[in-house]
Amino acid sequence: MTAELSDLNAFVAVARAKGFRDGARLTGGSASALSEAVRRLEAQLGVRLFNRTTRSVQLTEAGRGLLERLAPALAEVQAALDVVNGYRDRPAGVLRLNVPVSAVRLVLPDIVPAFLAVYPEIRLEIIAEDSFVDVLAAGCDAGIRYDERLEQDMIAMPIGPRVQRFATAAAPAYLDRRGRPEHPRDLLEHDCIRGRFSSGSMAAWEFEREGEIVRVEPTGPLIVQAGPATDLAVDAALAGTGILYLFEDWLRPHLDSGALEPVLEPWWQRFSGPFLYYPGRRLVPAPLRAFVDFIRDRPPRP
C-alpha cells in the first residue's frame, strides 16, 4: 500500500494543529486542501484517522498510532532532503520558531531583520505563545525559553540579553494618590495589575535584596492573560489603574519618558536571559543551522 507523501504531511499537520484551519496556517495551504488530503488518505488506508465535530478534530486510536510512527519518519525524510541544501551557495527553506510573547517583543526585533537580510532565501515563521509546548510536536524546528522551562534532551544556547530584571512601576498620578510602597509587602495594600498564564496559574511577584527574597500575591482590579494581553496591562498602568510587574526591558521606554515611575527598584530581581533550544540530533536542517551560527557569531547583548 502506497500513500502520497503530501497526504501524509497533511495528516501530520492537522494532527499537530488539532484542526484543519490551524493546520492550514501551519503549512501555508488551505483548510479544504488538507481536508481533501486526509479524506483521500483515510479512503486509501480504509480506517478513520480523525473524529470530526463542528467544534473539534480529535485523533482516533488508529490516527494516534499512525502519528507516533509517521512523525519521526517524516522528520528523517526532511532531514535527508536537507542534505542537498548543504550544496547550495545560500541556505534555503522554512524555519519555524516557537517563542514566548516576551521574546517576540524584547529579543527578536534585534535579530530577525538582520538575519533575513543575510539569508534572503530562508522564510522565517514565528509562532508566539506562552504555554509550554513540545516544539517538535508543534511542528517547529526550535524554540526560545528561559532556563527553568528547558527540556533536558535539548541543545540550548544564549539568545538576547544575558541578564534581565522584573520591574514594578506605576503612573506618578497613581502613586501621588495612593502612596509609594517602601517594602514588597506594602503592595498588598495597593491596586495591582496581574497576569494569568494560559494554564490558569498566576505567578507570585518575587523580589530580592541583599539575599532576602520576598514573594507576594497582591490583588487588584485587572487580570490579563500573560503574553497576549500584556500591552493592555501596560496601557492600564499608564492610565493610573495600578502597579504593574513586568520585564524591565518592556517598561523601559515608559520609565525613561517618566510616564511610569519605578516602584521598589532596589528590590528588582535579576534572572538569566532566554535561550534558543533545539533537538540534539546530528542532522540539523540548513535554515536552523544558519540561524544557530548567526546567533553564535553575534556579540552578546549587555
Short mmCIF file of C-alpha atoms in Angstrom, two decimals:
data_model
loop_
_atom_site.label_atom_id
_atom_site.label_comp_id
_atom_site.label_asym_id
_atom_site.label_seq_id
_atom_site.Cartn_x
_atom_site.Cartn_y
_atom_site.Cartn_z
CA MET A 1 0.00 0.00 0.00
CA THR A 2 1.45 3.36 -1.07
CA ALA A 3 0.30 6.75 0.16
CA GLU A 4 1.24 10.10 -1.29
CA LEU A 5 3.87 11.91 0.77
CA SER A 6 1.85 15.14 0.53
CA ASP A 7 -1.19 13.38 2.05
CA LEU A 8 0.93 12.05 4.91
CA ASN A 9 2.30 15.53 5.55
CA ALA A 10 -1.24 16.91 5.55
CA PHE A 11 -2.30 14.33 8.13
CA VAL A 12 0.61 15.22 10.43
CA ALA A 13 -0.10 18.95 10.09
CA VAL A 14 -3.77 18.52 11.05
CA ALA A 15 -2.87 16.19 13.93
CA ARG A 16 -0.30 18.61 15.34
CA ALA A 17 -2.54 21.65 14.97
CA LYS A 18 -5.65 19.77 16.18
CA GLY A 19 -7.70 21.27 13.38
CA PHE A 20 -7.84 21.91 9.65
CA ARG A 21 -7.76 25.70 9.85
CA ASP A 22 -4.79 25.79 12.23
CA GLY A 23 -3.13 23.10 10.15
CA ALA A 24 -3.54 25.28 7.08
CA ARG A 25 -1.88 28.18 8.89
CA LEU A 26 0.95 25.86 9.88
CA THR A 27 1.55 24.68 6.32
CA GLY A 28 0.64 27.84 4.42
CA GLY A 29 -2.07 25.96 2.50
CA SER A 30 -5.85 25.84 2.68
CA ALA A 31 -8.15 24.00 5.08
CA SER A 32 -10.12 22.49 2.20
CA ALA A 33 -6.97 21.07 0.61
CA LEU A 34 -5.93 19.49 3.93
CA SER A 35 -9.40 18.06 4.42
CA GLU A 36 -9.36 16.50 0.96
CA ALA A 37 -5.87 15.06 1.54
CA VAL A 38 -6.96 13.48 4.83
CA ARG A 39 -10.11 12.04 3.25
CA ARG A 40 -8.00 10.58 0.45
CA LEU A 41 -5.59 9.02 2.94
CA GLU A 42 -8.40 7.57 5.06
CA ALA A 43 -10.00 6.05 1.96
CA GLN A 44 -6.71 4.51 0.91
CA LEU A 45 -5.97 3.10 4.38
CA GLY A 46 -9.53 2.01 4.99
CA VAL A 47 -9.68 3.48 8.52
CA ARG A 48 -10.84 6.73 10.07
CA LEU A 49 -7.92 8.80 11.36
CA PHE A 50 -9.87 11.69 12.93
CA ASN A 51 -13.16 12.06 14.77
CA ARG A 52 -14.59 15.32 13.46
CA THR A 53 -17.26 17.51 15.03
CA THR A 54 -18.22 21.11 14.36
CA ARG A 55 -16.04 22.16 17.31
CA SER A 56 -13.09 19.79 17.37
CA VAL A 57 -10.89 17.42 15.42
CA GLN A 58 -9.51 14.54 17.50
CA LEU A 59 -7.27 11.64 16.51
CA THR A 60 -8.77 8.16 16.59
CA GLU A 61 -6.75 5.32 18.11
CA ALA A 62 -5.61 4.40 14.60
CA GLY A 63 -4.68 8.01 13.96
CA ARG A 64 -2.61 8.23 17.15
CA GLY A 65 -0.75 5.06 16.22
CA LEU A 66 -0.01 6.38 12.75
CA LEU A 67 1.20 9.74 14.08
CA GLU A 68 3.57 8.15 16.59
CA ARG A 69 5.35 6.22 13.84
CA LEU A 70 4.94 8.68 10.98
CA ALA A 71 6.08 11.99 12.50
CA PRO A 72 9.66 10.82 13.26
CA ALA A 73 9.87 9.15 9.84
CA LEU A 74 8.82 12.33 8.01
CA ALA A 75 11.30 14.32 10.09
CA GLU A 76 14.05 11.97 8.90
CA VAL A 77 12.88 12.34 5.29
CA GLN A 78 13.03 16.11 5.63
CA ALA A 79 16.47 15.89 7.23
CA ALA A 80 17.68 13.65 4.39
CA LEU A 81 16.38 16.06 1.75
CA ASP A 82 18.02 18.89 3.63
CA VAL A 83 21.44 17.37 2.97
CA VAL A 84 21.09 18.78 -0.55
CA ASN A 85 20.75 22.24 0.99
CA GLY A 86 24.35 21.99 2.10
CA TYR A 87 25.45 22.15 -1.52
CA ARG A 88 23.69 25.45 -2.16
CA ASP A 89 25.52 28.76 -2.07
CA ARG A 90 22.91 30.01 0.39
CA PRO A 91 20.68 28.01 2.77
CA ALA A 92 17.02 28.00 1.80
CA GLY A 93 13.77 26.71 3.23
CA VAL A 94 11.43 27.34 6.13
CA LEU A 95 12.49 27.90 9.74
CA ARG A 96 9.72 27.72 12.34
CA LEU A 97 10.37 29.06 15.85
CA ASN A 98 8.08 28.69 18.86
CA VAL A 99 8.68 31.60 21.23
CA PRO A 100 7.01 33.37 24.18
CA VAL A 101 5.39 36.72 23.53
CA SER A 102 8.05 38.43 25.63
CA ALA A 103 10.74 37.17 23.22
CA VAL A 104 8.77 38.49 20.26
CA ARG A 105 8.76 41.88 21.93
CA LEU A 106 12.20 42.01 23.55
CA VAL A 107 14.56 39.61 21.73
CA LEU A 108 13.60 39.04 18.10
CA PRO A 109 13.33 42.65 16.82
CA ASP A 110 17.09 42.98 17.24
CA ILE A 111 17.74 39.71 15.38
CA VAL A 112 15.14 38.94 12.71
CA PRO A 113 15.69 41.80 10.22
CA ALA A 114 19.46 41.29 10.25
CA PHE A 115 19.14 37.51 9.87
CA LEU A 116 16.73 37.76 6.92
CA ALA A 117 18.99 40.31 5.25
CA VAL A 118 21.87 37.81 5.37
CA TYR A 119 19.71 34.81 4.35
CA PRO A 120 17.05 36.10 1.92
CA GLU A 121 16.12 32.58 0.75
CA ILE A 122 15.03 31.47 4.21
CA ARG A 123 11.40 32.01 5.20
CA LEU A 124 11.07 32.54 8.94
CA GLU A 125 7.81 31.67 10.70
CA ILE A 126 7.28 32.78 14.31
CA ILE A 127 4.66 31.06 16.47
CA ALA A 128 4.18 33.12 19.62
CA GLU A 129 2.57 31.55 22.69
CA ASP A 130 3.28 31.41 26.39
CA SER A 131 2.10 27.86 27.05
CA PHE A 132 4.91 25.32 27.28
CA VAL A 133 4.76 23.04 24.23
CA ASP A 134 6.89 20.35 22.62
CA VAL A 135 8.45 22.24 19.71
CA LEU A 136 8.61 19.14 17.52
CA ALA A 137 5.01 18.15 18.22
CA ALA A 138 4.02 21.72 17.37
CA GLY A 139 5.75 21.42 14.00
CA CYS A 140 8.57 23.82 14.90
CA ASP A 141 12.30 23.47 14.40
CA ALA A 142 13.39 25.31 17.55
CA GLY A 143 12.11 27.48 20.36
CA ILE A 144 13.06 30.19 22.80
CA ARG A 145 12.58 29.56 26.52
CA TYR A 146 14.03 30.53 29.88
CA ASP A 147 16.26 28.02 31.66
CA GLU A 148 13.65 26.83 34.13
CA ARG A 149 11.47 25.65 31.22
CA LEU A 150 14.09 23.98 29.03
CA GLU A 151 13.75 20.30 28.19
CA GLN A 152 16.73 18.25 29.29
CA ASP A 153 17.36 16.50 25.97
CA MET A 154 17.67 19.73 24.00
CA ILE A 155 20.68 21.78 22.95
CA ALA A 156 20.43 25.30 24.39
CA MET A 157 22.38 28.43 23.55
CA PRO A 158 22.00 32.00 24.86
CA ILE A 159 19.99 34.43 22.75
CA GLY A 160 19.22 38.05 23.58
CA PRO A 161 20.21 39.80 26.83
CA ARG A 162 22.06 37.57 29.29
CA VAL A 163 20.62 39.20 32.39
CA GLN A 164 17.15 40.67 32.78
CA ARG A 165 15.11 42.09 35.66
CA PHE A 166 11.48 42.11 36.67
CA ALA A 167 10.36 45.65 37.38
CA THR A 168 7.43 47.16 39.25
CA ALA A 169 6.12 50.53 38.10
CA ALA A 170 3.07 52.76 38.18
CA ALA A 171 1.92 56.10 36.86
CA PRO A 172 3.10 59.02 39.02
CA ALA A 173 -0.52 60.13 39.43
CA TYR A 174 -1.44 56.76 40.96
CA LEU A 175 1.50 56.91 43.39
CA ASP A 176 0.68 60.51 44.34
CA ARG A 177 -2.84 59.35 45.16
CA ARG A 178 -2.09 56.07 46.92
CA GLY A 179 1.45 56.49 48.25
CA ARG A 180 4.76 54.89 47.32
CA PRO A 181 5.50 51.36 48.62
CA GLU A 182 8.71 51.03 50.63
CA HIS A 183 8.67 47.23 51.03
CA PRO A 184 7.25 44.49 48.75
CA ARG A 185 4.62 43.62 51.37
CA ASP A 186 3.24 47.17 51.03
CA LEU A 187 1.94 46.04 47.63
CA LEU A 188 -0.78 44.09 49.44
CA GLU A 189 -2.38 47.44 50.23
CA HIS A 190 -2.29 48.63 46.61
CA ASP A 191 -4.19 48.06 43.37
CA CYS A 192 -2.01 45.74 41.32
CA ILE A 193 -2.38 44.58 37.72
CA ARG A 194 -1.88 40.81 37.49
CA GLY A 195 -1.18 38.38 34.67
CA ARG A 196 -2.65 34.89 34.37
CA PHE A 197 -1.00 32.18 32.27
CA SER A 198 -2.98 30.08 29.81
CA SER A 199 -2.70 27.20 32.31
CA GLY A 200 -4.80 29.27 34.73
CA SER A 201 -2.00 29.93 37.23
CA MET A 202 -0.84 33.36 38.38
CA ALA A 203 2.81 33.62 39.38
CA ALA A 204 3.67 35.38 42.63
CA TRP A 205 5.62 38.63 42.41
CA GLU A 206 9.15 37.92 43.57
CA PHE A 207 11.64 40.46 44.93
CA GLU A 208 15.21 40.17 46.20
CA ARG A 209 17.53 42.45 48.15
CA GLU A 210 20.79 41.65 49.95
CA GLY A 211 20.00 37.95 49.94
CA GLU A 212 16.42 38.35 51.19
CA ILE A 213 13.73 37.00 48.86
CA VAL A 214 10.13 38.15 49.31
CA ARG A 215 7.16 36.71 47.40
CA VAL A 216 3.80 38.45 47.43
CA GLU A 217 0.48 37.82 45.70
CA PRO A 218 -1.22 41.21 45.51
CA THR A 219 -4.72 41.81 44.25
CA GLY A 220 -6.21 44.45 42.03
CA PRO A 221 -8.91 45.47 39.60
CA LEU A 222 -7.41 43.94 36.44
CA ILE A 223 -6.14 40.49 35.45
CA VAL A 224 -4.94 39.89 31.89
CA GLN A 225 -3.70 36.83 30.04
CA ALA A 226 0.08 36.88 30.31
CA GLY A 227 1.64 37.46 26.93
CA PRO A 228 -1.20 38.20 24.51
CA ALA A 229 -2.83 40.89 26.69
CA THR A 230 0.28 42.35 28.30
CA ASP A 231 0.06 45.57 26.28
CA LEU A 232 -3.38 46.17 27.79
CA ALA A 233 -1.86 45.84 31.26
CA VAL A 234 0.80 48.40 30.35
CA ASP A 235 -1.85 50.79 29.00
CA ALA A 236 -3.84 50.41 32.20
CA ALA A 237 -0.77 51.19 34.30
CA LEU A 238 -0.07 54.26 32.18
CA ALA A 239 -3.65 55.39 32.80
CA GLY A 240 -3.19 55.12 36.58
CA THR A 241 -5.10 51.89 37.22
CA GLY A 242 -2.45 50.38 39.47
CA ILE A 243 1.04 48.93 39.87
CA LEU A 244 2.44 46.61 37.21
CA TYR A 245 5.09 43.86 37.46
CA LEU A 246 6.80 43.09 34.17
CA PHE A 247 10.12 42.75 32.32
CA GLU A 248 12.16 45.89 32.83
CA ASP A 249 13.00 45.98 29.11
CA TRP A 250 9.29 46.04 28.25
CA LEU A 251 8.69 49.00 30.56
CA ARG A 252 11.96 50.84 29.88
CA PRO A 253 10.60 53.33 27.27
CA HIS A 254 7.87 54.43 29.70
CA LEU A 255 10.30 54.60 32.61
CA ASP A 256 12.70 56.74 30.57
CA SER A 257 9.91 59.10 29.48
CA GLY A 258 8.56 59.46 33.02
CA ALA A 259 5.14 58.11 32.07
CA LEU A 260 5.79 55.32 34.59
CA GLU A 261 7.70 55.65 37.85
CA PRO A 262 9.88 52.84 39.23
CA VAL A 263 8.50 51.19 42.35
CA LEU A 264 10.75 49.28 44.78
CA GLU A 265 13.68 49.42 42.33
CA PRO A 266 16.29 48.23 44.89
CA TRP A 267 14.22 45.03 45.14
CA TRP A 268 14.03 44.26 41.42
CA GLN A 269 15.09 40.67 40.91
CA ARG A 270 17.65 39.65 38.28
CA PHE A 271 17.34 36.44 36.29
CA SER A 272 19.08 34.68 33.43
CA GLY A 273 18.16 35.69 29.87
CA PRO A 274 16.49 33.40 27.34
CA PHE A 275 17.92 30.51 25.34
CA LEU A 276 17.42 29.21 21.83
CA TYR A 277 16.85 25.47 22.09
CA TYR A 278 16.51 22.69 19.54
CA PRO A 279 16.70 18.88 19.35
CA GLY A 280 20.14 17.40 19.80
CA ARG A 281 20.10 15.38 16.61
CA ARG A 282 23.10 15.01 14.32
CA LEU A 283 21.49 16.40 11.18
CA VAL A 284 20.26 19.95 11.80
CA PRO A 285 18.16 21.48 8.97
CA ALA A 286 20.09 24.08 6.98
CA PRO A 287 17.83 27.05 7.89
CA LEU A 288 18.16 26.22 11.60
CA ARG A 289 21.89 25.67 11.28
CA ALA A 290 22.20 29.10 9.64
CA PHE A 291 20.18 30.68 12.46
CA VAL A 292 22.27 28.97 15.16
CA ASP A 293 25.50 30.13 13.51
CA PHE A 294 24.10 33.65 13.13
CA ILE A 295 23.23 33.85 16.84
CA ARG A 296 26.54 32.34 17.89
CA ASP A 297 28.53 34.88 15.85
CA ARG A 298 26.65 37.91 17.19
CA PRO A 299 28.22 39.85 20.06
CA PRO A 300 26.26 39.29 23.31
CA ARG A 301 23.80 41.97 24.31
CA PRO A 302 24.62 43.76 27.58
#
